[in-house]
Amino acid sequence: VGSEMCIRDSTNTIKIMKKLFSFLSLFLFFYANANISKQIKISDTLKIEEKKPIPPTEPLRLFNLDGLFRGAAVSDNNKNNNKDNANYLLLEEARLNFQGAINEDVSYRVRFRLNRTNAQNSLENSSAALDYMYLEYKFGKNRNWKATLGKQYAMMGSYELVIHPIYEYIYSDYLSTSIANVFVMGGKLSYNINPQHSFSFMLHNTTNNTFLQHLKNNGAVSNGLETAKTPMGSYFTWNGSFLDKKIQTQWSYNVSQFAQGYYSHTFSFGNQLKTDKQWLYLDFMYSTMEADFPLIVSTAQSKIEGLTTGNYHLGKNSIYKTMTLRFEQKLFPKWDFVIKGSLDTAGNKDIGYNFRKNYSYYVALQHKPLPKQDLCFYLGYIGKTTTYEHTLPTEQFNRLGLGLYYTIPILKQNK
């Protein structure tokens, strides 16, 4: 009896749902027709405008110049890292970004940092202040091939790397130190399989300076290793897009050489989620380095052994791991909340694979008063803590900042 009653109730429910669906269908049909009729009768003068084709994209920009600025009043608190506690005004970011398109196939980009030295890098022959200087060429029947030559960002799987630099109040150690060479002289070839998936191959210099100059800049000596005859590397990268671009991936593998016969291997997995109110990315990196060119592990081990700067030994077989999570939530139409955390570990079998741990983190409240301008006022707390398993002291940095960032639209010129 119970089962018969359930069947009877289910049948009645289905009938009710069918009637409701029919009613909604009729309502939507009459509503849509009423709106179409209303739009047609609005004004005869609009008919000419309605017949004009809508351009699929913005007009081609021959030249676009933006200024990237972030500055703040800050209060710093430091421990065991040779810096004073202080309250002062700080120019955090100052860059000029030039970019444009010569035509539908050829584009370019140049970006300078105005608060970084112009000293020449000894290997690639460019300034340390130069982020980008490249040409990009699209080709193929459907322009699904793309070749890029010049100084550009490395095609590693990291959304922390490709995010607008003024949005990040602090970076993970993986990007802020020499663990990853972020801006490289190289050549890249990309192929779009479809609008959702593409693959890239990049050939690049391992470091921006020569073997000996890189060691000298970091207070190290070769320790019997020799400069590589081909100090270069390659990235193999997949970019994916899912659910109408809400979920995006950038995964890569890199192999490179710094010292002759010693190779580094890096796996990077960048993952991003973007909705109307949320923005989240989660990056993972794992590197094994037969020659420790970041020199973070080498420096720590040399200090334990009592060596001083200028005599740090270039170590072998180091492992670096990083996880970075950033989350931004829209609270109100003009207010955002953002939080970020990174964990970097480094070591080797002699001192422990997690001998050094670095935590980078920030939390900020952001106010964006102009919807069509990239202007933001922020109040934030930024911190960094570096710990060691033994011997070396903990280093800690804390900052309170009240400031603003702005992408300044200096000049735009259409073809």
mmCIF file with all atom_site columns, N, CA and C in Angstrom, residues 47-102:
data_model
loop_
_atom_site.group_PDB
_atom_site.id
_atom_site.type_symbol
_atom_site.label_atom_id
_atom_site.label_alt_id
_atom_site.label_comp_id
_atom_site.label_asym_id
_atom_site.label_entity_id
_atom_site.label_seq_id
_atom_site.pdbx_PDB_ins_code
_atom_site.Cartn_x
_atom_site.Cartn_y
_atom_site.Cartn_z
_atom_site.occupancy
_atom_site.B_iso_or_equiv
_atom_site.pdbx_formal_charge
_atom_site.auth_seq_id
_atom_site.auth_comp_id
_atom_site.auth_asym_id
_atom_site.auth_atom_id
_atom_site.pdbx_PDB_model_num
ATOM 1   N N  . LYS A 1 47  ? 16.667 52.187 -36.317 1.00 0.00 ? 47  LYS A N  1
ATOM 2   C CA . LYS A 1 47  ? 16.745 51.085 -37.273 1.00 0.00 ? 47  LYS A CA 1
ATOM 3   C C  . LYS A 1 47  ? 18.048 51.104 -38.048 1.00 0.00 ? 47  LYS A C  1
ATOM 4   N N  . ILE A 1 48  ? 18.527 52.298 -38.393 1.00 0.00 ? 48  ILE A N  1
ATOM 5   C CA . ILE A 1 48  ? 19.784 52.412 -39.138 1.00 0.00 ? 48  ILE A CA 1
ATOM 6   C C  . ILE A 1 48  ? 20.944 51.910 -38.301 1.00 0.00 ? 48  ILE A C  1
ATOM 7   N N  . GLU A 1 49  ? 20.961 52.262 -37.003 1.00 0.00 ? 49  GLU A N  1
ATOM 8   C CA . GLU A 1 49  ? 22.035 51.839 -36.122 1.00 0.00 ? 49  GLU A CA 1
ATOM 9   C C  . GLU A 1 49  ? 22.028 50.322 -35.926 1.00 0.00 ? 49  GLU A C  1
ATOM 10  N N  . GLU A 1 50  ? 20.803 49.735 -35.857 1.00 0.00 ? 50  GLU A N  1
ATOM 11  C CA . GLU A 1 50  ? 20.707 48.308 -35.618 1.00 0.00 ? 50  GLU A CA 1
ATOM 12  C C  . GLU A 1 50  ? 21.288 47.495 -36.769 1.00 0.00 ? 50  GLU A C  1
ATOM 13  N N  . LYS A 1 51  ? 21.297 48.045 -37.970 1.00 0.00 ? 51  LYS A N  1
ATOM 14  C CA . LYS A 1 51  ? 21.807 47.330 -39.128 1.00 0.00 ? 51  LYS A CA 1
ATOM 15  C C  . LYS A 1 51  ? 23.320 47.353 -39.218 1.00 0.00 ? 51  LYS A C  1
ATOM 16  N N  . LYS A 1 52  ? 23.985 48.222 -38.457 1.00 0.00 ? 52  LYS A N  1
ATOM 17  C CA . LYS A 1 52  ? 25.441 48.302 -38.496 1.00 0.00 ? 52  LYS A CA 1
ATOM 18  C C  . LYS A 1 52  ? 26.040 47.085 -37.808 1.00 0.00 ? 52  LYS A C  1
ATOM 19  N N  . PRO A 1 53  ? 27.014 46.420 -38.417 1.00 0.00 ? 53  PRO A N  1
ATOM 20  C CA . PRO A 1 53  ? 27.650 45.268 -37.757 1.00 0.00 ? 53  PRO A CA 1
ATOM 21  C C  . PRO A 1 53  ? 28.449 45.706 -36.545 1.00 0.00 ? 53  PRO A C  1
ATOM 22  N N  . ILE A 1 54  ? 28.398 44.904 -35.485 1.00 0.00 ? 54  ILE A N  1
ATOM 23  C CA . ILE A 1 54  ? 29.140 45.202 -34.264 1.00 0.00 ? 54  ILE A CA 1
ATOM 24  C C  . ILE A 1 54  ? 30.531 44.590 -34.382 1.00 0.00 ? 54  ILE A C  1
ATOM 25  N N  . PRO A 1 55  ? 31.574 45.403 -34.219 1.00 0.00 ? 55  PRO A N  1
ATOM 26  C CA . PRO A 1 55  ? 32.930 44.833 -34.336 1.00 0.00 ? 55  PRO A CA 1
ATOM 27  C C  . PRO A 1 55  ? 33.163 43.779 -33.273 1.00 0.00 ? 55  PRO A C  1
ATOM 28  N N  . PRO A 1 56  ? 33.802 42.653 -33.628 1.00 0.00 ? 56  PRO A N  1
ATOM 29  C CA . PRO A 1 56  ? 33.981 41.565 -32.675 1.00 0.00 ? 56  PRO A CA 1
ATOM 30  C C  . PRO A 1 56  ? 34.973 41.886 -31.568 1.00 0.00 ? 56  PRO A C  1
ATOM 31  N N  . THR A 1 57  ? 35.907 42.777 -31.822 1.00 0.00 ? 57  THR A N  1
ATOM 32  C CA . THR A 1 57  ? 36.919 43.125 -30.827 1.00 0.00 ? 57  THR A CA 1
ATOM 33  C C  . THR A 1 57  ? 37.114 44.623 -30.789 1.00 0.00 ? 57  THR A C  1
ATOM 34  N N  . GLU A 1 58  ? 37.955 45.080 -29.846 1.00 0.00 ? 58  GLU A N  1
ATOM 35  C CA . GLU A 1 58  ? 38.299 46.488 -29.782 1.00 0.00 ? 58  GLU A CA 1
ATOM 36  C C  . GLU A 1 58  ? 39.137 46.862 -30.994 1.00 0.00 ? 58  GLU A C  1
ATOM 37  N N  . PRO A 1 59  ? 39.165 48.169 -31.354 1.00 0.00 ? 59  PRO A N  1
ATOM 38  C CA . PRO A 1 59  ? 39.996 48.574 -32.479 1.00 0.00 ? 59  PRO A CA 1
ATOM 39  C C  . PRO A 1 59  ? 41.464 48.245 -32.224 1.00 0.00 ? 59  PRO A C  1
ATOM 40  N N  . LEU A 1 60  ? 42.166 47.980 -33.308 1.00 0.00 ? 60  LEU A N  1
ATOM 41  C CA . LEU A 1 60  ? 43.573 47.609 -33.224 1.00 0.00 ? 60  LEU A CA 1
ATOM 42  C C  . LEU A 1 60  ? 44.386 48.762 -32.649 1.00 0.00 ? 60  LEU A C  1
ATOM 43  N N  . ARG A 1 61  ? 45.120 48.501 -31.575 1.00 0.00 ? 61  ARG A N  1
ATOM 44  C CA . ARG A 1 61  ? 45.938 49.519 -30.937 1.00 0.00 ? 61  ARG A CA 1
ATOM 45  C C  . ARG A 1 61  ? 47.343 49.481 -31.529 1.00 0.00 ? 61  ARG A C  1
ATOM 46  N N  . LEU A 1 62  ? 47.721 50.536 -32.232 1.00 0.00 ? 62  LEU A N  1
ATOM 47  C CA . LEU A 1 62  ? 49.076 50.623 -32.763 1.00 0.00 ? 62  LEU A CA 1
ATOM 48  C C  . LEU A 1 62  ? 50.071 50.888 -31.645 1.00 0.00 ? 62  LEU A C  1
ATOM 49  N N  . PHE A 1 63  ? 49.640 51.679 -30.650 1.00 0.00 ? 63  PHE A N  1
ATOM 50  C CA . PHE A 1 63  ? 50.537 52.034 -29.547 1.00 0.00 ? 63  PHE A CA 1
ATOM 51  C C  . PHE A 1 63  ? 49.710 52.227 -28.281 1.00 0.00 ? 63  PHE A C  1
ATOM 52  N N  . ASN A 1 64  ? 50.160 51.611 -27.209 1.00 0.00 ? 64  ASN A N  1
ATOM 53  C CA . ASN A 1 64  ? 49.474 51.712 -25.923 1.00 0.00 ? 64  ASN A CA 1
ATOM 54  C C  . ASN A 1 64  ? 50.531 51.879 -24.842 1.00 0.00 ? 64  ASN A C  1
ATOM 55  N N  . LEU A 1 65  ? 50.447 52.941 -24.082 1.00 0.00 ? 65  LEU A N  1
ATOM 56  C CA . LEU A 1 65  ? 51.419 53.213 -23.016 1.00 0.00 ? 65  LEU A CA 1
ATOM 57  C C  . LEU A 1 65  ? 50.692 53.349 -21.692 1.00 0.00 ? 65  LEU A C  1
ATOM 58  N N  . ASP A 1 66  ? 51.082 52.504 -20.736 1.00 0.00 ? 66  ASP A N  1
ATOM 59  C CA . ASP A 1 66  ? 50.523 52.543 -19.387 1.00 0.00 ? 66  ASP A CA 1
ATOM 60  C C  . ASP A 1 66  ? 51.645 52.709 -18.368 1.00 0.00 ? 66  ASP A C  1
ATOM 61  N N  . GLY A 1 67  ? 51.325 53.403 -17.289 1.00 0.00 ? 67  GLY A N  1
ATOM 62  C CA . GLY A 1 67  ? 52.218 53.473 -16.151 1.00 0.00 ? 67  GLY A CA 1
ATOM 63  C C  . GLY A 1 67  ? 51.670 52.601 -15.032 1.00 0.00 ? 67  GLY A C  1
ATOM 64  N N  . LEU A 1 68  ? 52.510 51.739 -14.485 1.00 0.00 ? 68  LEU A N  1
ATOM 65  C CA . LEU A 1 68  ? 52.082 50.845 -13.403 1.00 0.00 ? 68  LEU A CA 1
ATOM 66  C C  . LEU A 1 68  ? 52.661 51.380 -12.100 1.00 0.00 ? 68  LEU A C  1
ATOM 67  N N  . PHE A 1 69  ? 51.787 51.744 -11.180 1.00 0.00 ? 69  PHE A N  1
ATOM 68  C CA . PHE A 1 69  ? 52.231 52.417 -9.952  1.00 0.00 ? 69  PHE A CA 1
ATOM 69  C C  . PHE A 1 69  ? 51.595 51.773 -8.734  1.00 0.00 ? 69  PHE A C  1
ATOM 70  N N  . ARG A 1 70  ? 52.416 51.584 -7.700  1.00 0.00 ? 70  ARG A N  1
ATOM 71  C CA . ARG A 1 70  ? 51.895 51.237 -6.380  1.00 0.00 ? 70  ARG A CA 1
ATOM 72  C C  . ARG A 1 70  ? 52.791 51.880 -5.334  1.00 0.00 ? 70  ARG A C  1
ATOM 73  N N  . GLY A 1 71  ? 52.183 52.622 -4.419  1.00 0.00 ? 71  GLY A N  1
ATOM 74  C CA . GLY A 1 71  ? 52.932 53.289 -3.357  1.00 0.00 ? 71  GLY A CA 1
ATOM 75  C C  . GLY A 1 71  ? 52.121 53.301 -2.078  1.00 0.00 ? 71  GLY A C  1
ATOM 76  N N  . ALA A 1 72  ? 52.822 53.440 -0.943  1.00 0.00 ? 72  ALA A N  1
ATOM 77  C CA . ALA A 1 72  ? 52.119 53.350 0.337   1.00 0.00 ? 72  ALA A CA 1
ATOM 78  C C  . ALA A 1 72  ? 52.916 53.996 1.458   1.00 0.00 ? 72  ALA A C  1
ATOM 79  N N  . ALA A 1 73  ? 52.212 54.326 2.515   1.00 0.00 ? 73  ALA A N  1
ATOM 80  C CA . ALA A 1 73  ? 52.837 54.640 3.796   1.00 0.00 ? 73  ALA A CA 1
ATOM 81  C C  . ALA A 1 73  ? 52.918 53.332 4.557   1.00 0.00 ? 73  ALA A C  1
ATOM 82  N N  . VAL A 1 74  ? 54.129 52.936 4.962   1.00 0.00 ? 74  VAL A N  1
ATOM 83  C CA . VAL A 1 74  ? 54.321 51.605 5.542   1.00 0.00 ? 74  VAL A CA 1
ATOM 84  C C  . VAL A 1 74  ? 54.995 51.692 6.906   1.00 0.00 ? 74  VAL A C  1
ATOM 85  N N  . SER A 1 75  ? 54.760 50.650 7.683   1.00 0.00 ? 75  SER A N  1
ATOM 86  C CA . SER A 1 75  ? 55.431 50.471 8.968   1.00 0.00 ? 75  SER A CA 1
ATOM 87  C C  . SER A 1 75  ? 56.026 49.076 8.986   1.00 0.00 ? 75  SER A C  1
ATOM 88  N N  . ASP A 1 76  ? 57.362 48.987 9.024   1.00 0.00 ? 76  ASP A N  1
ATOM 89  C CA . ASP A 1 76  ? 58.067 47.706 8.939   1.00 0.00 ? 76  ASP A CA 1
ATOM 90  C C  . ASP A 1 76  ? 58.588 47.257 10.292  1.00 0.00 ? 76  ASP A C  1
ATOM 91  N N  . ASN A 1 77  ? 58.524 45.957 10.503  1.00 0.00 ? 77  ASN A N  1
ATOM 92  C CA . ASN A 1 77  ? 59.125 45.348 11.689  1.00 0.00 ? 77  ASN A CA 1
ATOM 93  C C  . ASN A 1 77  ? 59.955 44.157 11.231  1.00 0.00 ? 77  ASN A C  1
ATOM 94  N N  . ASN A 1 78  ? 61.266 44.183 11.505  1.00 0.00 ? 78  ASN A N  1
ATOM 95  C CA . ASN A 1 78  ? 62.188 43.157 11.028  1.00 0.00 ? 78  ASN A CA 1
ATOM 96  C C  . ASN A 1 78  ? 62.871 42.464 12.197  1.00 0.00 ? 78  ASN A C  1
ATOM 97  N N  . LYS A 1 79  ? 63.237 41.195 11.978  1.00 0.00 ? 79  LYS A N  1
ATOM 98  C CA . LYS A 1 79  ? 63.940 40.436 13.002  1.00 0.00 ? 79  LYS A CA 1
ATOM 99  C C  . LYS A 1 79  ? 64.981 39.544 12.326  1.00 0.00 ? 79  LYS A C  1
ATOM 100 N N  . ASN A 1 80  ? 66.226 39.732 12.723  1.00 0.00 ? 80  ASN A N  1
ATOM 101 C CA . ASN A 1 80  ? 67.341 38.890 12.280  1.00 0.00 ? 80  ASN A CA 1
ATOM 102 C C  . ASN A 1 80  ? 67.565 38.900 10.770  1.00 0.00 ? 80  ASN A C  1
ATOM 103 N N  . ASN A 1 81  ? 67.238 40.001 10.087  1.00 0.00 ? 81  ASN A N  1
ATOM 104 C CA . ASN A 1 81  ? 67.544 40.065 8.657   1.00 0.00 ? 81  ASN A CA 1
ATOM 105 C C  . ASN A 1 81  ? 68.237 41.368 8.275   1.00 0.00 ? 81  ASN A C  1
ATOM 106 N N  . ASN A 1 82  ? 68.978 41.930 9.218   1.00 0.00 ? 82  ASN A N  1
ATOM 107 C CA . ASN A 1 82  ? 69.864 43.075 8.968   1.00 0.00 ? 82  ASN A CA 1
ATOM 108 C C  . ASN A 1 82  ? 69.137 44.303 8.421   1.00 0.00 ? 82  ASN A C  1
ATOM 109 N N  . LYS A 1 83  ? 67.910 44.501 8.847   1.00 0.00 ? 83  LYS A N  1
ATOM 110 C CA . LYS A 1 83  ? 67.177 45.699 8.457   1.00 0.00 ? 83  LYS A CA 1
ATOM 111 C C  . LYS A 1 83  ? 66.573 46.336 9.693   1.00 0.00 ? 83  LYS A C  1
ATOM 112 N N  . ASP A 1 84  ? 66.413 47.655 9.638   1.00 0.00 ? 84  ASP A N  1
ATOM 113 C CA . ASP A 1 84  ? 65.891 48.400 10.779  1.00 0.00 ? 84  ASP A CA 1
ATOM 114 C C  . ASP A 1 84  ? 64.364 48.426 10.750  1.00 0.00 ? 84  ASP A C  1
ATOM 115 N N  . ASN A 1 85  ? 63.763 48.564 11.938  1.00 0.00 ? 85  ASN A N  1
ATOM 116 C CA . ASN A 1 85  ? 62.334 48.836 12.012  1.00 0.00 ? 85  ASN A CA 1
ATOM 117 C C  . ASN A 1 85  ? 62.120 50.303 11.662  1.00 0.00 ? 85  ASN A C  1
ATOM 118 N N  . ALA A 1 86  ? 61.114 50.597 10.849  1.00 0.00 ? 86  ALA A N  1
ATOM 119 C CA . ALA A 1 86  ? 60.956 51.978 10.377  1.00 0.00 ? 86  ALA A CA 1
ATOM 120 C C  . ALA A 1 86  ? 59.535 52.234 9.879   1.00 0.00 ? 86  ALA A C  1
ATOM 121 N N  . ASN A 1 87  ? 59.157 53.521 9.914   1.00 0.00 ? 87  ASN A N  1
ATOM 122 C CA . ASN A 1 87  ? 57.907 54.004 9.327   1.00 0.00 ? 87  ASN A CA 1
ATOM 123 C C  . ASN A 1 87  ? 58.281 55.007 8.239   1.00 0.00 ? 87  ASN A C  1
ATOM 124 N N  . TYR A 1 88  ? 57.786 54.801 7.019   1.00 0.00 ? 88  TYR A N  1
ATOM 125 C CA . TYR A 1 88  ? 58.232 55.661 5.918   1.00 0.00 ? 88  TYR A CA 1
ATOM 126 C C  . TYR A 1 88  ? 57.286 55.520 4.731   1.00 0.00 ? 88  TYR A C  1
ATOM 127 N N  . LEU A 1 89  ? 57.522 56.336 3.696   1.00 0.00 ? 89  LEU A N  1
ATOM 128 C CA . LEU A 1 89  ? 56.771 56.267 2.443   1.00 0.00 ? 89  LEU A CA 1
ATOM 129 C C  . LEU A 1 89  ? 57.569 55.434 1.454   1.00 0.00 ? 89  LEU A C  1
ATOM 130 N N  . LEU A 1 90  ? 56.886 54.532 0.746   1.00 0.00 ? 90  LEU A N  1
ATOM 131 C CA . LEU A 1 90  ? 57.578 53.565 -0.095  1.00 0.00 ? 90  LEU A CA 1
ATOM 132 C C  . LEU A 1 90  ? 56.979 53.533 -1.501  1.00 0.00 ? 90  LEU A C  1
ATOM 133 N N  . LEU A 1 91  ? 57.856 53.623 -2.504  1.00 0.00 ? 91  LEU A N  1
ATOM 134 C CA . LEU A 1 91  ? 57.456 53.386 -3.891  1.00 0.00 ? 91  LEU A CA 1
ATOM 135 C C  . LEU A 1 91  ? 57.640 51.897 -4.164  1.00 0.00 ? 91  LEU A C  1
ATOM 136 N N  . GLU A 1 92  ? 56.544 51.154 -4.095  1.00 0.00 ? 92  GLU A N  1
ATOM 137 C CA . GLU A 1 92  ? 56.626 49.699 -4.206  1.00 0.00 ? 92  GLU A CA 1
ATOM 138 C C  . GLU A 1 92  ? 56.787 49.237 -5.650  1.00 0.00 ? 92  GLU A C  1
ATOM 139 N N  . GLU A 1 93  ? 56.032 49.825 -6.558  1.00 0.00 ? 93  GLU A N  1
ATOM 140 C CA . GLU A 1 93  ? 56.091 49.445 -7.965  1.00 0.00 ? 93  GLU A CA 1
ATOM 141 C C  . GLU A 1 93  ? 56.068 50.677 -8.844  1.00 0.00 ? 93  GLU A C  1
ATOM 142 N N  . ALA A 1 94  ? 56.927 50.692 -9.862  1.00 0.00 ? 94  ALA A N  1
ATOM 143 C CA . ALA A 1 94  ? 56.932 51.765 -10.856 1.00 0.00 ? 94  ALA A CA 1
ATOM 144 C C  . ALA A 1 94  ? 57.434 51.173 -12.170 1.00 0.00 ? 94  ALA A C  1
ATOM 145 N N  . ARG A 1 95  ? 56.535 50.975 -13.109 1.00 0.00 ? 95  ARG A N  1
ATOM 146 C CA . ARG A 1 95  ? 56.901 50.375 -14.388 1.00 0.00 ? 95  ARG A CA 1
ATOM 147 C C  . ARG A 1 95  ? 56.209 51.122 -15.527 1.00 0.00 ? 95  ARG A C  1
ATOM 148 N N  . LEU A 1 96  ? 56.841 51.098 -16.685 1.00 0.00 ? 96  LEU A N  1
ATOM 149 C CA . LEU A 1 96  ? 56.242 51.615 -17.911 1.00 0.00 ? 96  LEU A CA 1
ATOM 150 C C  . LEU A 1 96  ? 56.021 50.450 -18.854 1.00 0.00 ? 96  LEU A C  1
ATOM 151 N N  . ASN A 1 97  ? 54.810 50.334 -19.360 1.00 0.00 ? 97  ASN A N  1
ATOM 152 C CA . ASN A 1 97  ? 54.454 49.239 -20.244 1.00 0.00 ? 97  ASN A CA 1
ATOM 153 C C  . ASN A 1 97  ? 54.049 49.787 -21.609 1.00 0.00 ? 97  ASN A C  1
ATOM 154 N N  . PHE A 1 98  ? 54.815 49.434 -22.641 1.00 0.00 ? 98  PHE A N  1
ATOM 155 C CA . PHE A 1 98  ? 54.520 49.805 -24.026 1.00 0.00 ? 98  PHE A CA 1
ATOM 156 C C  . PHE A 1 98  ? 54.089 48.540 -24.761 1.00 0.00 ? 98  PHE A C  1
ATOM 157 N N  . GLN A 1 99  ? 52.972 48.599 -25.456 1.00 0.00 ? 99  GLN A N  1
ATOM 158 C CA . GLN A 1 99  ? 52.583 47.458 -26.267 1.00 0.00 ? 99  GLN A CA 1
ATOM 159 C C  . GLN A 1 99  ? 51.619 47.891 -27.352 1.00 0.00 ? 99  GLN A C  1
ATOM 160 N N  . GLY A 1 100 ? 51.560 47.086 -28.403 1.00 0.00 ? 100 GLY A N  1
ATOM 161 C CA . GLY A 1 100 ? 50.680 47.419 -29.504 1.00 0.00 ? 100 GLY A CA 1
ATOM 162 C C  . GLY A 1 100 ? 50.745 46.378 -30.588 1.00 0.00 ? 100 GLY A C  1
ATOM 163 N N  . ALA A 1 101 ? 50.011 46.618 -31.662 1.00 0.00 ? 101 ALA A N  1
ATOM 164 C CA . ALA A 1 101 ? 49.949 45.697 -32.789 1.00 0.00 ? 101 ALA A CA 1
ATOM 165 C C  . ALA A 1 101 ? 50.237 46.455 -34.071 1.00 0.00 ? 101 ALA A C  1
ATOM 166 N N  . ILE A 1 102 ? 51.204 45.961 -34.834 1.00 0.00 ? 102 ILE A N  1
ATOM 167 C CA . ILE A 1 102 ? 51.508 46.563 -36.131 1.00 0.00 ? 102 ILE A CA 1
ATOM 168 C C  . ILE A 1 102 ? 50.384 46.252 -37.109 1.00 0.00 ? 102 ILE A C  1
#
